[in-house]
Coordinates of C-alpha atoms in Angstrom, one line a residue:
X36 CA 17.4 -13.5 6.3
X37 CA 14.8 -14.9 9.0
X38 CA 12.7 -12.0 11.3
X39 CA 11.6 -13.1 14.1
X40 CA 8.8 -11.7 16.3
X41 CA 9.8 -10.3 19.5
X42 CA 8.4 -11.4 23.1
X43 CA 4.8 -9.7 23.2
X44 CA 4.8 -8.7 19.7
X45 CA 1.2 -8.0 18.7
X46 CA 1.3 -8.0 15.1
X47 CA 0.5 -11.2 12.8
X48 CA 3.5 -12.9 11.9
X49 CA 4.1 -12.9 8.0
X50 CA 2.7 -15.9 6.2
X51 CA 5.7 -18.4 5.5
X52 CA 5.9 -20.2 2.1
X53 CA 6.3 -23.9 1.9
X54 CA 9.5 -25.2 -0.5
X55 CA 6.6 -26.5 -2.7
X56 CA 5.0 -22.9 -2.4
X57 CA 8.6 -21.4 -3.6
X58 CA 8.8 -23.4 -6.5
X59 CA 5.2 -22.7 -7.7
X60 CA 5.7 -18.8 -7.3
X61 CA 9.1 -19.0 -9.4
X62 CA 7.5 -21.5 -12.0
X63 CA 4.1 -19.0 -12.3
X64 CA 6.5 -15.9 -12.6
X65 CA 8.4 -17.4 -15.4
X66 CA 5.0 -18.1 -17.1
X67 CA 3.6 -14.9 -16.2
X68 CA 6.5 -13.2 -18.1
X69 CA 6.4 -14.5 -21.4
X70 CA 2.6 -15.0 -21.4
X71 CA 2.3 -11.0 -20.9
X72 CA 5.4 -10.3 -23.0
X73 CA 4.1 -12.2 -25.9
X74 CA 2.2 -9.8 -28.4
X75 CA -0.2 -12.8 -29.9
X76 CA -0.8 -14.3 -26.2
X77 CA -1.4 -11.0 -24.9
X78 CA -3.9 -9.9 -27.5
X79 CA -5.7 -13.5 -27.0
X80 CA -5.8 -13.2 -22.9
X81 CA -7.2 -9.5 -23.4
X82 CA -9.6 -10.1 -26.0
X83 CA -12.6 -11.2 -23.9
X84 CA -12.3 -7.7 -22.4
X85 CA -13.7 -6.5 -25.9
X86 CA -13.7 -2.6 -26.1
X87 CA -12.3 -2.3 -22.2
X88 CA -8.9 -3.6 -23.2
X89 CA -8.6 0.0 -25.2
X90 CA -8.6 1.4 -21.6
X91 CA -5.9 -0.2 -19.7
X92 CA -2.4 -1.4 -20.4
X93 CA -2.2 -4.3 -22.4
X94 CA 0.2 -6.7 -20.1
X95 CA -2.4 -5.6 -17.3
X96 CA -5.3 -6.7 -19.6
X97 CA -3.7 -10.1 -20.3
X98 CA -3.1 -10.4 -16.1
X99 CA -7.0 -9.6 -15.4
X100 CA -7.8 -12.8 -17.6
X101 CA -5.2 -14.7 -15.4
X102 CA -6.6 -13.8 -12.7
X103 CA -10.2 -14.6 -13.9
X104 CA -9.0 -18.3 -14.6
X105 CA -7.4 -18.8 -11.8
X106 CA -9.4 -16.5 -8.7
X107 CA -6.4 -15.2 -6.9
X108 CA -7.5 -12.0 -6.3
X109 CA -10.9 -13.1 -5.0
X110 CA -11.3 -13.4 -1.3
X111 CA -14.9 -13.3 -0.5
X112 CA -15.6 -16.9 0.9
X113 CA -11.9 -17.1 2.0
X114 CA -10.9 -17.1 6.1
X115 CA -9.1 -14.2 6.7
X116 CA -5.3 -16.5 7.0
X117 CA -6.8 -17.7 3.7
X118 CA -6.6 -14.6 2.0
X119 CA -3.4 -13.5 3.2
X120 CA -1.6 -16.3 1.8
X121 CA -3.3 -15.3 -1.2
X122 CA -2.0 -12.2 -1.4
X123 CA 1.2 -13.2 -0.4
X124 CA 1.2 -15.7 -3.3
X125 CA -0.4 -13.6 -6.2
X126 CA 2.0 -10.5 -5.1
X127 CA 5.3 -13.0 -5.4
X128 CA 4.5 -13.6 -8.6
X129 CA 3.6 -9.9 -9.6
X130 CA 5.8 -8.0 -8.2
X131 CA 10.0 -8.1 -8.6
X132 CA 12.0 -9.5 -6.1
X133 CA 14.0 -6.6 -4.2
X134 CA 17.0 -4.8 -5.4
X135 CA 20.2 -6.6 -4.4
X136 CA 21.9 -3.9 -2.9
X137 CA 19.1 -3.0 -0.3
X138 CA 20.2 -4.2 3.3
X139 CA 17.2 -5.3 5.2
X140 CA 17.6 -5.1 9.1
X141 CA 14.6 -6.0 11.8
X142 CA 12.8 -3.7 14.4
X143 CA 10.7 -4.0 17.1
X144 CA 8.6 -0.8 17.6
X145 CA 7.0 -0.8 21.7
X146 CA 3.2 0.7 21.5
X147 CA 0.6 0.3 23.9
X148 CA -0.6 -3.2 22.8
X149 CA 2.7 -4.6 23.5
X150 CA 5.7 -4.7 20.7
X151 CA 5.1 -4.4 16.2
X152 CA 7.5 -6.1 13.9
X153 CA 9.3 -3.8 11.5
X154 CA 12.2 -3.7 9.4
X155 CA 14.4 -1.0 8.1
X156 CA 15.7 -0.8 3.9
X157 CA 18.6 1.1 3.5
X158 CA 20.2 1.0 -0.2
X159 CA 23.7 1.3 -0.7
X160 CA 25.0 4.3 -1.0
X161 CA 21.8 6.2 0.9
X162 CA 23.5 8.1 3.5
X163 CA 23.4 8.6 7.4
X164 CA 21.2 11.3 8.0
X165 CA 18.8 10.8 4.8
X166 CA 15.5 11.5 4.8
X167 CA 13.1 8.8 6.2
X168 CA 9.8 7.1 5.4
X169 CA 7.5 5.1 7.7
X170 CA 5.7 2.8 5.7
X171 CA 2.4 1.3 6.3
X172 CA 1.1 -1.1 4.4
X173 CA -1.8 -2.4 2.3
X174 CA -4.3 -5.2 2.2
X175 CA -7.2 -3.8 3.6
X176 CA -6.6 -3.8 6.9
X177 CA -7.3 -7.7 7.0
X178 CA -4.3 -9.3 4.7
X179 CA -0.4 -7.8 3.5
X180 CA 2.4 -7.9 5.8
X181 CA 5.9 -6.8 5.6
X182 CA 6.8 -9.8 3.3
X183 CA 4.1 -8.8 0.8
X184 CA 5.9 -5.5 0.7
X185 CA 9.2 -5.8 1.1
X186 CA 9.9 -5.4 -3.2
X187 CA 8.2 -2.0 -2.7
X188 CA 10.1 -1.4 0.1
X189 CA 13.4 -2.0 -0.9
X190 CA 12.5 -0.2 -4.3
X191 CA 11.2 2.7 -2.3
X192 CA 14.5 3.2 -0.7
X193 CA 16.6 2.6 -3.6
X194 CA 14.8 4.6 -5.8
X195 CA 14.0 7.9 -3.8
X196 CA 18.0 7.3 -1.7
X197 CA 16.0 7.2 1.5
X198 CA 16.0 4.9 4.6
X199 CA 12.6 2.8 5.3
X200 CA 10.8 1.6 8.4
X201 CA 8.0 -0.5 7.1
X202 CA 5.7 -1.3 9.8
X203 CA 3.4 -4.8 10.9
X204 CA 0.4 -3.0 12.2
X205 CA -2.3 -5.3 13.7
X206 CA -5.0 -6.5 11.5
X207 CA -8.4 -7.2 11.4
X208 CA -10.6 -9.2 12.2
X209 CA -8.7 -10.3 14.8
X210 CA -7.9 -6.4 15.8
X211 CA -10.5 -4.4 14.4
X212 CA -10.8 -0.8 14.9
X213 CA -9.6 1.3 15.9
X214 CA -5.8 -1.0 16.4
X215 CA -4.5 0.0 13.3
X216 CA -4.8 3.3 13.2
X217 CA -3.9 3.5 16.7
X218 CA -0.6 1.5 16.2
X219 CA 0.2 3.4 12.7
X220 CA 0.6 7.0 14.7
X221 CA 2.3 5.2 17.8
X222 CA 4.6 3.7 15.6
X223 CA 5.7 7.3 13.8
X224 CA 6.2 8.5 16.6
X225 CA 8.4 5.9 17.8
X226 CA 10.5 6.6 14.5
X227 CA 10.2 10.3 15.0
X228 CA 11.5 10.2 18.2
X229 CA 15.0 7.7 17.3
X230 CA 15.3 8.9 14.1
X231 CA 18.6 9.9 14.8
X232 CA 19.3 6.6 15.9
X233 CA 17.8 5.1 13.2
X234 CA 20.3 7.2 10.5
X235 CA 16.9 9.8 9.4
X236 CA 16.3 13.1 9.3
X237 CA 13.7 14.0 11.7
X238 CA 13.0 17.1 9.2
X239 CA 12.5 15.2 6.3
X240 CA 10.5 12.1 7.7
X241 CA 7.6 10.7 5.4
X242 CA 4.7 8.9 6.1
X243 CA 3.8 6.7 3.0
X244 CA 1.2 4.3 2.7
X245 CA -0.9 2.5 -0.3
X246 CA -5.1 1.4 -0.2
X247 CA -5.2 0.7 3.6
X248 CA -1.6 2.0 4.4
X249 CA -2.7 5.5 2.3
X250 CA -5.6 5.6 4.8
X251 CA -3.4 5.0 7.8
X252 CA -0.8 8.0 6.6
X253 CA -3.4 10.2 6.4
X254 CA -4.8 9.5 10.0
X255 CA -1.3 9.9 10.9
X256 CA -0.4 13.0 8.9
X257 CA -3.4 14.9 10.7
X258 CA -3.0 13.0 14.2
X259 CA 1.0 14.1 14.3
X260 CA 0.7 17.5 12.9
X261 CA 1.3 19.8 15.9
X262 CA 3.8 17.2 17.1
X263 CA 7.4 18.2 18.1
X264 CA 8.3 16.1 14.9
X265 CA 5.3 15.8 12.3
X266 CA 5.8 14.3 9.2
X267 CA 7.2 17.1 6.2
X268 CA 5.6 14.8 3.5
X269 CA 2.2 12.4 3.5
X270 CA 2.7 10.1 0.2
X271 CA -0.4 8.4 -0.8
X272 CA -0.9 5.4 -3.3
X273 CA -4.5 4.7 -4.1
X274 CA -5.4 5.6 -0.7
X275 CA -8.8 4.4 0.9
X276 CA -10.1 7.4 2.6
X277 CA -14.1 7.2 3.1
X278 CA -15.6 4.0 4.6
X279 CA -19.0 4.9 3.2
X280 CA -17.8 3.8 -0.5
X281 CA -20.3 6.3 -2.1
X282 CA -18.2 8.5 -4.6
X283 CA -19.4 7.8 -8.1
X284 CA -16.3 5.5 -9.5
X285 CA -17.5 2.8 -6.4
X286 CA -20.4 1.9 -8.7
X287 CA -18.7 2.7 -12.4
X288 CA -15.4 0.8 -11.4
X289 CA -16.8 -2.0 -8.8
X290 CA -16.2 -5.0 -11.1
X291 CA -13.4 -6.2 -13.6
X292 CA -10.5 -4.3 -12.8
X293 CA -8.9 -6.2 -9.9
X294 CA -10.7 -4.9 -6.7
X295 CA -14.1 -5.1 -6.8
X296 CA -17.0 -3.4 -4.7
X297 CA -17.7 -7.6 -3.4
X298 CA -13.7 -7.3 -1.9
X299 CA -14.3 -4.0 -0.4
X300 CA -17.5 -4.7 1.3
X301 CA -15.2 -7.7 2.5
X302 CA -12.3 -5.8 3.6
X303 CA -13.9 -3.2 5.5
X304 CA -16.9 -6.2 7.0
X305 CA -13.9 -7.4 8.8
X306 CA -12.2 -3.9 9.9
X307 CA -15.3 -2.3 11.3
X308 CA -16.2 -5.3 12.7
X309 CA -20.2 -4.8 12.3
X310 CA -19.8 -1.4 13.7
X311 CA -22.0 0.9 11.8
X312 CA -20.9 4.0 13.3
X313 CA -17.6 4.3 12.2
X314 CA -18.0 5.4 8.5
X315 CA -17.9 8.6 8.9
X316 CA -15.1 8.7 11.9
X317 CA -12.2 10.6 10.7
X318 CA -10.0 7.7 12.0
X319 CA -11.5 5.3 9.3
X320 CA -12.4 8.1 7.0
X321 CA -9.5 10.8 6.2
X322 CA -11.9 12.6 3.9
X323 CA -14.5 13.3 6.9
X324 CA -11.8 15.0 8.9
X325 CA -13.7 18.1 10.1
X326 CA -10.1 20.1 10.0
X327 CA -7.4 19.4 7.6
X328 CA -5.2 22.8 8.2
X329 CA -1.8 22.6 9.1
X330 CA -1.5 19.0 7.5
X331 CA 1.7 18.3 5.8
X332 CA 2.5 18.5 2.3
X333 CA 0.8 15.6 0.4
X334 CA 1.7 13.3 -2.5
X335 CA -1.3 11.4 -4.0
X336 CA -0.9 9.1 -6.9
X337 CA -4.6 7.4 -8.0
X338 CA -5.5 5.0 -10.9
X339 CA -8.0 5.4 -13.5
X340 CA -9.3 2.1 -13.3
X341 CA -9.4 1.6 -9.8
X342 CA -13.1 2.1 -7.8
X343 CA -10.8 4.3 -4.7
X344 CA -9.8 6.3 -7.5
X345 CA -12.7 9.5 -6.4
X346 CA -11.8 9.0 -2.5
X347 CA -7.7 9.8 -3.8
X348 CA -8.9 12.8 -5.5
X349 CA -11.6 14.1 -3.3
X350 CA -8.9 14.1 -0.2
X351 CA -6.6 15.8 -2.7
X352 CA -9.3 18.5 -2.8
X353 CA -9.9 18.6 0.8
X354 CA -6.2 18.9 1.6
X355 CA -6.2 22.4 -0.8
X356 CA -9.1 23.8 0.6
X357 CA -7.9 23.6 4.1
X358 CA -4.4 25.4 2.5
X359 CA -2.0 22.1 1.8
X360 CA 0.5 22.1 -0.7
X361 CA -0.9 18.9 -2.6
X362 CA 0.4 17.0 -6.4
X363 CA -1.9 14.7 -8.0
X364 CA -0.6 12.0 -10.2
X365 CA -3.5 9.9 -12.3
X366 CA -2.3 6.9 -14.1
X367 CA -5.4 6.6 -16.6
X368 CA -4.4 3.1 -17.6
X369 CA -3.6 1.5 -14.3
X370 CA -5.3 -0.3 -11.4
X371 CA -5.3 -0.5 -7.9
X372 CA -1.9 -2.4 -6.3
X373 CA 0.2 -1.1 -9.6
X374 CA 3.0 -0.4 -7.0
X375 CA 3.3 -4.1 -6.3
X376 CA 2.7 -5.3 -10.3
X377 CA 6.2 -4.3 -11.5
X378 CA 7.3 -7.6 -12.3
X379 CA 3.8 -8.0 -15.0
X380 CA 3.8 -4.4 -16.3
X381 CA 6.0 -1.9 -17.4
X382 CA 3.6 0.6 -17.1
X383 CA 3.4 -0.4 -13.4
X384 CA 7.1 -0.5 -12.8
X385 CA 7.4 3.1 -14.8
X386 CA 4.6 4.5 -12.0
X387 CA 6.6 3.3 -9.4
X388 CA 9.8 5.3 -10.8
X389 CA 7.8 8.3 -11.2
X390 CA 7.0 8.1 -7.5
X391 CA 9.6 7.8 -6.4
X392 CA 11.0 10.6 -8.4
X393 CA 8.2 13.2 -7.1
X394 CA 9.6 11.9 -3.3
X395 CA 12.8 12.7 -4.2
X396 CA 12.0 16.0 -5.7
X397 CA 9.9 17.1 -2.8
X398 CA 12.5 16.4 0.1
X399 CA 15.5 18.0 -1.8
X400 CA 13.3 21.3 -1.1
X401 CA 13.5 20.7 2.5
X402 CA 15.6 22.6 5.2
X403 CA 17.8 19.8 6.7

């Protein structure tokens, strides 16, 4: 199915792959599976990490070595458009395709800046009036799109038995802060207002995102807490919550685990467009919001080998201190981005199943 942007669409279009790139992805995916599933080659690839190899899932240790050789996760020195294409290709290799029994339909969401491209995911058998998820993709506010997160959103619908709307908010540097949080808040409110026509239960709406999308989801949860239809739950996957980058994990895990301090700086420089007055702005750094009372319940997931780990844990503590209900899971041997490495690592695939089971359980306790 081809998805077209509507007239006046304020977002970036998804990266379109050439036929040659699609063939390259298919070959790379098969090669990757063969390399990381074979104990001998996996051990050889992971050997360069020395003692650190014991800290990480074995398939991810091998994947890290392959990444060292290819430079797929190195965006510094790239233009934003080059980085977007790199991410699109690497996700297509490392993540599993969408389940076959999920319908994917295009949407447009009107916002003040124009309209945002979006997609709705509906797994077979999910009834009308099921819980709804507004999904905000990761990618450092610069990369990522509807395509990069299609497999993830389809699996969320299938595994958690929910209907998902994935939103393509505006990206930096073309649209720096505060464009992304403005779009995210307006998109959630539009979905809430149209929940019935989207076959979603307005009393069981979730705002969910990974990395930068986790940041935006936390902003949405706070800014819509007093709306007529607020989110019932926020689900944050390895969220970025603190642009100051001062917590210990930014130093102890600054390199060697896919997401590096150098790459984080590259993302944020594009996002804030050189401004130095926004690091503690609550719409940029949810951790620094002065008041987190009345914010909805949260499921927060962190990876033990992620420089953003301490930000997610600190945000959970802030929510608890404000009286919120919070559940935290730490996957100690995984890395940033694990939810989109399901084809490369059984540990990553299992972690996503755990996330969706937690979501389904939390939603089952909410009144319809």
